[in-house]
Tab-separated table of C-alpha atoms and ligand atoms in Angstrom:
chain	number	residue	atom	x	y	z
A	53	UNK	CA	156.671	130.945	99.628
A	54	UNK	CA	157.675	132.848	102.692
A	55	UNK	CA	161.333	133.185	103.077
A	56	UNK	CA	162.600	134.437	106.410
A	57	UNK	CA	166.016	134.954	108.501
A	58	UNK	CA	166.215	134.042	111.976
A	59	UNK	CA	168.529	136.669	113.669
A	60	UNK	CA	169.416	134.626	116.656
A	61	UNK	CA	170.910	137.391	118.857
A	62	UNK	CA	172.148	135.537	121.535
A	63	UNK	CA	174.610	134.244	118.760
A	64	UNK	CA	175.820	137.478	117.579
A	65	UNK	CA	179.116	139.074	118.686
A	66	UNK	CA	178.771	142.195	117.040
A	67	UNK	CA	181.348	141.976	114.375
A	68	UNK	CA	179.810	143.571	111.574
A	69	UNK	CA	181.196	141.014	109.064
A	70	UNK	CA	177.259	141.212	107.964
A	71	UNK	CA	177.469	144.929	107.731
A	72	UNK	CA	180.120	145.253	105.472
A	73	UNK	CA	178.871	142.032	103.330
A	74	UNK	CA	176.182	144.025	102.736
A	75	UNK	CA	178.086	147.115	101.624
A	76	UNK	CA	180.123	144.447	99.004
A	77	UNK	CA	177.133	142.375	97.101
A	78	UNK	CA	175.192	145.532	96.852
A	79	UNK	CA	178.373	147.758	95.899
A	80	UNK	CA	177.298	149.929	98.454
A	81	UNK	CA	180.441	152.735	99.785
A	82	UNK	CA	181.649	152.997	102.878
A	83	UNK	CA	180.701	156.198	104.957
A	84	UNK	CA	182.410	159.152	106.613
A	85	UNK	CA	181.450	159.256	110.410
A	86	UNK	CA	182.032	160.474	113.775
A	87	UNK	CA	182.677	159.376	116.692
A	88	UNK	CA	179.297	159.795	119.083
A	89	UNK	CA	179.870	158.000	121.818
A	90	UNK	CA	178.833	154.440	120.693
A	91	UNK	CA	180.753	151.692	118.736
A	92	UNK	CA	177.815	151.638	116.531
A	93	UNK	CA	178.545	152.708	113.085
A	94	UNK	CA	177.161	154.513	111.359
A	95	UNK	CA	174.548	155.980	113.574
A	96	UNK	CA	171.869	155.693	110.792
A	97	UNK	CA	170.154	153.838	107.989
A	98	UNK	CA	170.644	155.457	104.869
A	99	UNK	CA	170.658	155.348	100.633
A	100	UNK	CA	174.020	153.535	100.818
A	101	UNK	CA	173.749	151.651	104.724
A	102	UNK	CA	170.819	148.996	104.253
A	103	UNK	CA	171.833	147.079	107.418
A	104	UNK	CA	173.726	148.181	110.411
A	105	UNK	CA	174.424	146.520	113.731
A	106	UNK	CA	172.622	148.136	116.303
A	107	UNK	CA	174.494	147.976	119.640
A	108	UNK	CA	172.923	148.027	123.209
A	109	UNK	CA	173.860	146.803	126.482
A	110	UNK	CA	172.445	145.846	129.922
A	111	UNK	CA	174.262	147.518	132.777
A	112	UNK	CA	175.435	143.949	134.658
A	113	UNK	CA	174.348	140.642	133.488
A	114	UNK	CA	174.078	137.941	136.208
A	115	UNK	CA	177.828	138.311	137.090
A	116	UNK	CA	178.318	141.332	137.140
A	117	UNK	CA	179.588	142.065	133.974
A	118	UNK	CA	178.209	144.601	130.718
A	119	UNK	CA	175.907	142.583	128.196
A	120	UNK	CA	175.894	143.528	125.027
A	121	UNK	CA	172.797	143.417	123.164
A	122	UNK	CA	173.588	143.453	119.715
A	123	UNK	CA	171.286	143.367	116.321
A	124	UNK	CA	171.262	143.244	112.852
A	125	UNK	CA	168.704	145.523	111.573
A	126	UNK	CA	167.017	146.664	108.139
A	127	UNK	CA	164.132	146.297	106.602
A	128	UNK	CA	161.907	143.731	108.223
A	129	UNK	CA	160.378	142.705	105.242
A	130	UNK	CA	156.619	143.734	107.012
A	131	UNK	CA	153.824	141.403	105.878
A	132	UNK	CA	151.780	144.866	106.699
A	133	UNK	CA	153.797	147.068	105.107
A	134	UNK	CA	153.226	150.900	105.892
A	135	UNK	CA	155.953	151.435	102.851
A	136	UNK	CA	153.277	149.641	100.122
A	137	UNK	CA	150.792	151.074	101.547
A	138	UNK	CA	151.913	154.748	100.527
A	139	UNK	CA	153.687	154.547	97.711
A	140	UNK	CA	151.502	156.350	94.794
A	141	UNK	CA	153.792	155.012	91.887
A	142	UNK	CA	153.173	151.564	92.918
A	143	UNK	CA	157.346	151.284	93.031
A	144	UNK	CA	157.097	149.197	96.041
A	145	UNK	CA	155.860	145.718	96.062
A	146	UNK	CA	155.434	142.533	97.519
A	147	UNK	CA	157.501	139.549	96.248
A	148	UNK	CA	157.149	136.071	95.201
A	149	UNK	CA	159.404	135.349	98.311
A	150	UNK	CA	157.087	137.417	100.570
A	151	UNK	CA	159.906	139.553	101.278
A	152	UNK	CA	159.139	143.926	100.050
A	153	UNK	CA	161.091	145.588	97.276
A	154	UNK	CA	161.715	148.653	95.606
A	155	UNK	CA	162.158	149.333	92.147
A	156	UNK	CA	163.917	152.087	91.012
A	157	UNK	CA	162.774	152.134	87.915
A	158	UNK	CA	159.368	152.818	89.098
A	159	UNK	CA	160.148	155.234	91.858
A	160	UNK	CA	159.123	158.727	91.562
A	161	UNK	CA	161.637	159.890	94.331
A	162	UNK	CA	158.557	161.764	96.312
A	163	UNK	CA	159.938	160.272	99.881
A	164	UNK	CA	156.392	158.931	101.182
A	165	UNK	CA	157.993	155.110	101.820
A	166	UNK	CA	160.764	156.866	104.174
A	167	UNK	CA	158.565	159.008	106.351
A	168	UNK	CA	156.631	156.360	106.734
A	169	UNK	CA	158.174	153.059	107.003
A	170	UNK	CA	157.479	151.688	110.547
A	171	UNK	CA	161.340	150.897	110.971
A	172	UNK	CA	162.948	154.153	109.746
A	173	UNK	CA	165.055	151.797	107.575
A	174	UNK	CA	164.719	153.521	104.078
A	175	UNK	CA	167.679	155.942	102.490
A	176	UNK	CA	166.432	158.604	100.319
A	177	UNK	CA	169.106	158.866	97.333
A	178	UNK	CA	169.002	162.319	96.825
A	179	UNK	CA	171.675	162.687	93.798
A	180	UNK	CA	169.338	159.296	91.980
A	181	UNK	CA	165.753	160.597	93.665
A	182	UNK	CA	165.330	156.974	94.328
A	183	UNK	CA	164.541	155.394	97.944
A	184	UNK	CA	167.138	152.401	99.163
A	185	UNK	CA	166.857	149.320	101.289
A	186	UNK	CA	167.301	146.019	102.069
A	187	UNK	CA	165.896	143.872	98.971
A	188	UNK	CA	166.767	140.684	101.231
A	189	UNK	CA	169.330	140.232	98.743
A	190	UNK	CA	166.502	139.555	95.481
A	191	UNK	CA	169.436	139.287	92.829
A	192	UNK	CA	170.627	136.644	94.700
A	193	UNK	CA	167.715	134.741	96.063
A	194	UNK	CA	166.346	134.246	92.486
A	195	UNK	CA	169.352	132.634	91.902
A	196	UNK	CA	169.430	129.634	94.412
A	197	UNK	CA	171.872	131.828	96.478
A	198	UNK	CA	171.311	133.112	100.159
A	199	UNK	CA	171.034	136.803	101.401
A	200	UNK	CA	175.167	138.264	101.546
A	201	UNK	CA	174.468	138.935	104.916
A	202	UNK	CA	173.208	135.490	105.950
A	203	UNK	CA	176.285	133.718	103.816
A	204	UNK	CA	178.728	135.741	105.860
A	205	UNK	CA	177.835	135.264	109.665
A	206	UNK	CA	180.416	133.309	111.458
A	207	UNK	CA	178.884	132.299	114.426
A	208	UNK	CA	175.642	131.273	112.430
A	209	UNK	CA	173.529	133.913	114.133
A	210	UNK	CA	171.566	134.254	110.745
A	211	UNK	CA	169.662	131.647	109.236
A	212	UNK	CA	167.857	131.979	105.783
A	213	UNK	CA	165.207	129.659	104.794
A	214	UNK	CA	161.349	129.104	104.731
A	215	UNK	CA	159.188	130.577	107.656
A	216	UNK	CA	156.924	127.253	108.266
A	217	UNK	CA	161.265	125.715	108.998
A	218	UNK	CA	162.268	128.498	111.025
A	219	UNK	CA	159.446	129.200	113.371
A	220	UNK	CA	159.801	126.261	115.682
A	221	UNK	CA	163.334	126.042	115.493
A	222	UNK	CA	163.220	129.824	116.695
A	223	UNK	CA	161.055	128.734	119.478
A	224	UNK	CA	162.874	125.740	120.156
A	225	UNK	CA	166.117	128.525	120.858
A	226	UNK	CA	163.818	130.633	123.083
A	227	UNK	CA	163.087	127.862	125.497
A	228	UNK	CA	166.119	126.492	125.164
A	229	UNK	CA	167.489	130.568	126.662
A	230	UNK	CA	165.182	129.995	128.741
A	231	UNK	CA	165.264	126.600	130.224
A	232	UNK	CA	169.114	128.201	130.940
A	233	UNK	CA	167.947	130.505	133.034
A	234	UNK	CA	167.045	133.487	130.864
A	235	UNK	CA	163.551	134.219	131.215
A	236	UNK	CA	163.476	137.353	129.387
A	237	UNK	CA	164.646	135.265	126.564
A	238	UNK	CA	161.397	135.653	123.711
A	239	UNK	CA	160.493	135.873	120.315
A	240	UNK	CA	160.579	138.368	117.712
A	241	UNK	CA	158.601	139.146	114.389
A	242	UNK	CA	156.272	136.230	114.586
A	243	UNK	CA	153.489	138.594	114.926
A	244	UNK	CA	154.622	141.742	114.636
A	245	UNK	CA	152.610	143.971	111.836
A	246	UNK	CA	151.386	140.047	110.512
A	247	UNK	CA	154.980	138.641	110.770
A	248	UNK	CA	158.352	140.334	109.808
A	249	UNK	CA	160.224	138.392	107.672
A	250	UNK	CA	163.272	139.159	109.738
A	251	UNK	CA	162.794	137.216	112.664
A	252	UNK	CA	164.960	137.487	116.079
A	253	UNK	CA	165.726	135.577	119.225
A	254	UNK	CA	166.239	138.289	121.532
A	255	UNK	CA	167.817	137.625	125.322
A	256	UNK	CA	166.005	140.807	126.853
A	257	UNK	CA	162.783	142.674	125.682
A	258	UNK	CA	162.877	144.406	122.145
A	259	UNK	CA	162.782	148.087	123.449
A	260	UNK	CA	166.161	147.074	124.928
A	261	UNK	CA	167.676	146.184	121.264
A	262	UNK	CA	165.712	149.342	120.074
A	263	UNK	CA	163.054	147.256	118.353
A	264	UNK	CA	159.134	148.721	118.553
A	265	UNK	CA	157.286	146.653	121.100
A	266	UNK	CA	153.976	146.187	119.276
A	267	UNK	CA	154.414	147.852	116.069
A	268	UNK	CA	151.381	149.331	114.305
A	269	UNK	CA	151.457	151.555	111.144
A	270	UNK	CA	150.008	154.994	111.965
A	271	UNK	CA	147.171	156.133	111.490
A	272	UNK	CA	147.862	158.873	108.537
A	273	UNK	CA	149.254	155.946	106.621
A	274	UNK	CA	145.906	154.075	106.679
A	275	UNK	CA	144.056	157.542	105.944
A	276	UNK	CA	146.723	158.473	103.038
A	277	UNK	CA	146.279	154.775	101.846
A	278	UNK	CA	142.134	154.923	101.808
A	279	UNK	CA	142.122	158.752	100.169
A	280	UNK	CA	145.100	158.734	97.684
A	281	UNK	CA	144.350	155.159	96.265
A	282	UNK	CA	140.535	156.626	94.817
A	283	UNK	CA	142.212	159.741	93.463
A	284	UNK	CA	145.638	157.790	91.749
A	285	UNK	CA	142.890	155.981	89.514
A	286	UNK	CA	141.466	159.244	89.030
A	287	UNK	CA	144.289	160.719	87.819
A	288	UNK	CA	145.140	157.843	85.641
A	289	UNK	CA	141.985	158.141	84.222
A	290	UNK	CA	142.397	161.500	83.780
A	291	UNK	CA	145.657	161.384	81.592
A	292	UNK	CA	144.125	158.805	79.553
A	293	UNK	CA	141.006	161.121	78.618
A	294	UNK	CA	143.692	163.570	77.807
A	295	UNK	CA	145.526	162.028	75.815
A	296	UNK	CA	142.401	160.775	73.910
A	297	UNK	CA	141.167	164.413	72.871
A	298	UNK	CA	144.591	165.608	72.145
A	299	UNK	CA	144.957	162.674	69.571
A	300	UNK	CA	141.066	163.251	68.494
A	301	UNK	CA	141.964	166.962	67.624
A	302	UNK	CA	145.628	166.395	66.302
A	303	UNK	CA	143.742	163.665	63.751
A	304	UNK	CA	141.086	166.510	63.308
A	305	UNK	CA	144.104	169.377	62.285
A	306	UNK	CA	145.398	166.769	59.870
A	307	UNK	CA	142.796	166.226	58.088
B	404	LIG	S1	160.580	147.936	107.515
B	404	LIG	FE1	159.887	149.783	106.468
B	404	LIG	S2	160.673	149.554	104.380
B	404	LIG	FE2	160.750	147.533	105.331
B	404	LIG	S3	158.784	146.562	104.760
B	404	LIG	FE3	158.500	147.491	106.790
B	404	LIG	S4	157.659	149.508	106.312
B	404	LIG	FE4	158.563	148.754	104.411
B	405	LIG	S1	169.671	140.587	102.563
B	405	LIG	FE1	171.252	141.432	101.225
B	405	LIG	S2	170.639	143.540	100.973
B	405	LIG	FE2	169.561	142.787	102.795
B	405	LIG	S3	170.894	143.206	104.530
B	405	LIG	FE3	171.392	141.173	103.850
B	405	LIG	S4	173.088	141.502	102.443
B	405	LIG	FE4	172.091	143.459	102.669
B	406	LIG	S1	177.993	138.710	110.987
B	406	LIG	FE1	176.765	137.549	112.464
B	406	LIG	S2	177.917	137.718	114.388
B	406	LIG	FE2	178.732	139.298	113.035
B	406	LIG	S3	177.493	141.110	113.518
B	406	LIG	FE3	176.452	140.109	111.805
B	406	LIG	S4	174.912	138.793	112.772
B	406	LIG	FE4	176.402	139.360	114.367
């Protein structure tokens, strides 16, 4: 099972009722900000903002006028997942829904998911040591129920459903941008890192929305991933033996 959401952007009018649907299923607070220039707000992902509308624009559209380019951003939900990939407490994992989740429980609050995730997406809870994001809504999902975000959307700019469903109608949107005279209209997630399982119809390239045009995961990730995995089980291992003789000699004092 491979559940998705098509962010059709083209759709989107900016209104943030997403946003804030967001902050309300996940009892996430609201937070102080300034004023920098931009009606995007806040300016930045963090422990208690797991999706924010990013806000562009293209100077004049054909006539004449400002564009807006806006997006609804998070975690993608990365088939290859730079965040799994580093985690040494294993706290981060895939899904039966595909989508990539963190449990607290499991998180050792060293950070490595945030400096690394490909999107800059994850919040590092300092006064919890825990690292937030989107879980695509998981509490509700395993429910029957459909992302907060998704449910709230008035102009049906999100859709929430299988991948194999959402791909063509995604393309289907693209041509039909297209076919209306948009040629920059294209595709986005479909292959990106293996397939994102936030998935967008963009009207201009993704550098304009601030999305990574060919995302790859770096390079110390794949080294950190290849070194630290050997030495983890070593350490395991390790504990294990020590906890063996301690229990061998505390049997040996008692008897
Ligand atoms: S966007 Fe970041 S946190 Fe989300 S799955 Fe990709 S690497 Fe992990
Ligand atoms: S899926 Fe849920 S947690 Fe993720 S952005 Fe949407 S409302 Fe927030
Ligand atoms: S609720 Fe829908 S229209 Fe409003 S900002 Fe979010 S995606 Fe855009």
């Amino acid at each position: 099972m491979q559940k998705t959401m098509l962010i059709d952007t083209s759709k989107c009018t900016g209104c943030r009722a997403c946003q804030a649907a967001c902050k309300q299923w996940n009892q996430l607070p609201a937070e102080q900000t300034a004023f920098n220039g931009t009606y995007e707000n806040p300016a930045n992902f963090s422990p208690v903002t797991w999706t924010k509308i990013v806000f562009n624009y293209k100077d004049k559209d054909a006539n004449g006028r400002v564009h807006w380019l806006f997006s609804k951003q998070g975690c993608m939900h990365c088939t290859e997942a730079a965040c799994i990939k580093v985690c040494p407490a294993n706290a981060i994992y895939r899904t039966d829904f595909g989508t990539v989740r963190i449990d607290p429980d499991r998180c050792i609050g060293c950070n490595y998911c945030a400096a690394n995730c490909t999107y800059q997406v994850i919040g590092f809870d300092r006064a919890a040591n825990v690292a937030r994001k989107c879980t695509f809504c998981y509490d509700r999902i395993t429910n029957g129920e459909i992302p907060a975000c998704a449910k709230t959307c008035p102009t049906g700019a999100i859709t929430y459903g299988e991948r194999s469903e959402l791909i063509p109608l995604a393309q289907q949107r693209v041509q039909q941008l297209q076919q209306a005279g948009n040629s920059e209209a294209n595709l986005y997630g479909l292959e990106e890192l293996n397939g994102l399982a936030m998935m967008y119809v963009l009207e201009s390239n993704p550098e304009s929305y601030g999305l990574i045009e060919n995302p790859r995961i770096k390079l110390s990730t794949h080294i950190w991933d290849i070194i630290f995995k050997p030495v983890r089980i070593l350490v395991v291992a390790a504990a294990f033996f020590a906890l063996w003789v301690n229990r061998g000699e505390s049997k040996k004092e008692s008897d």
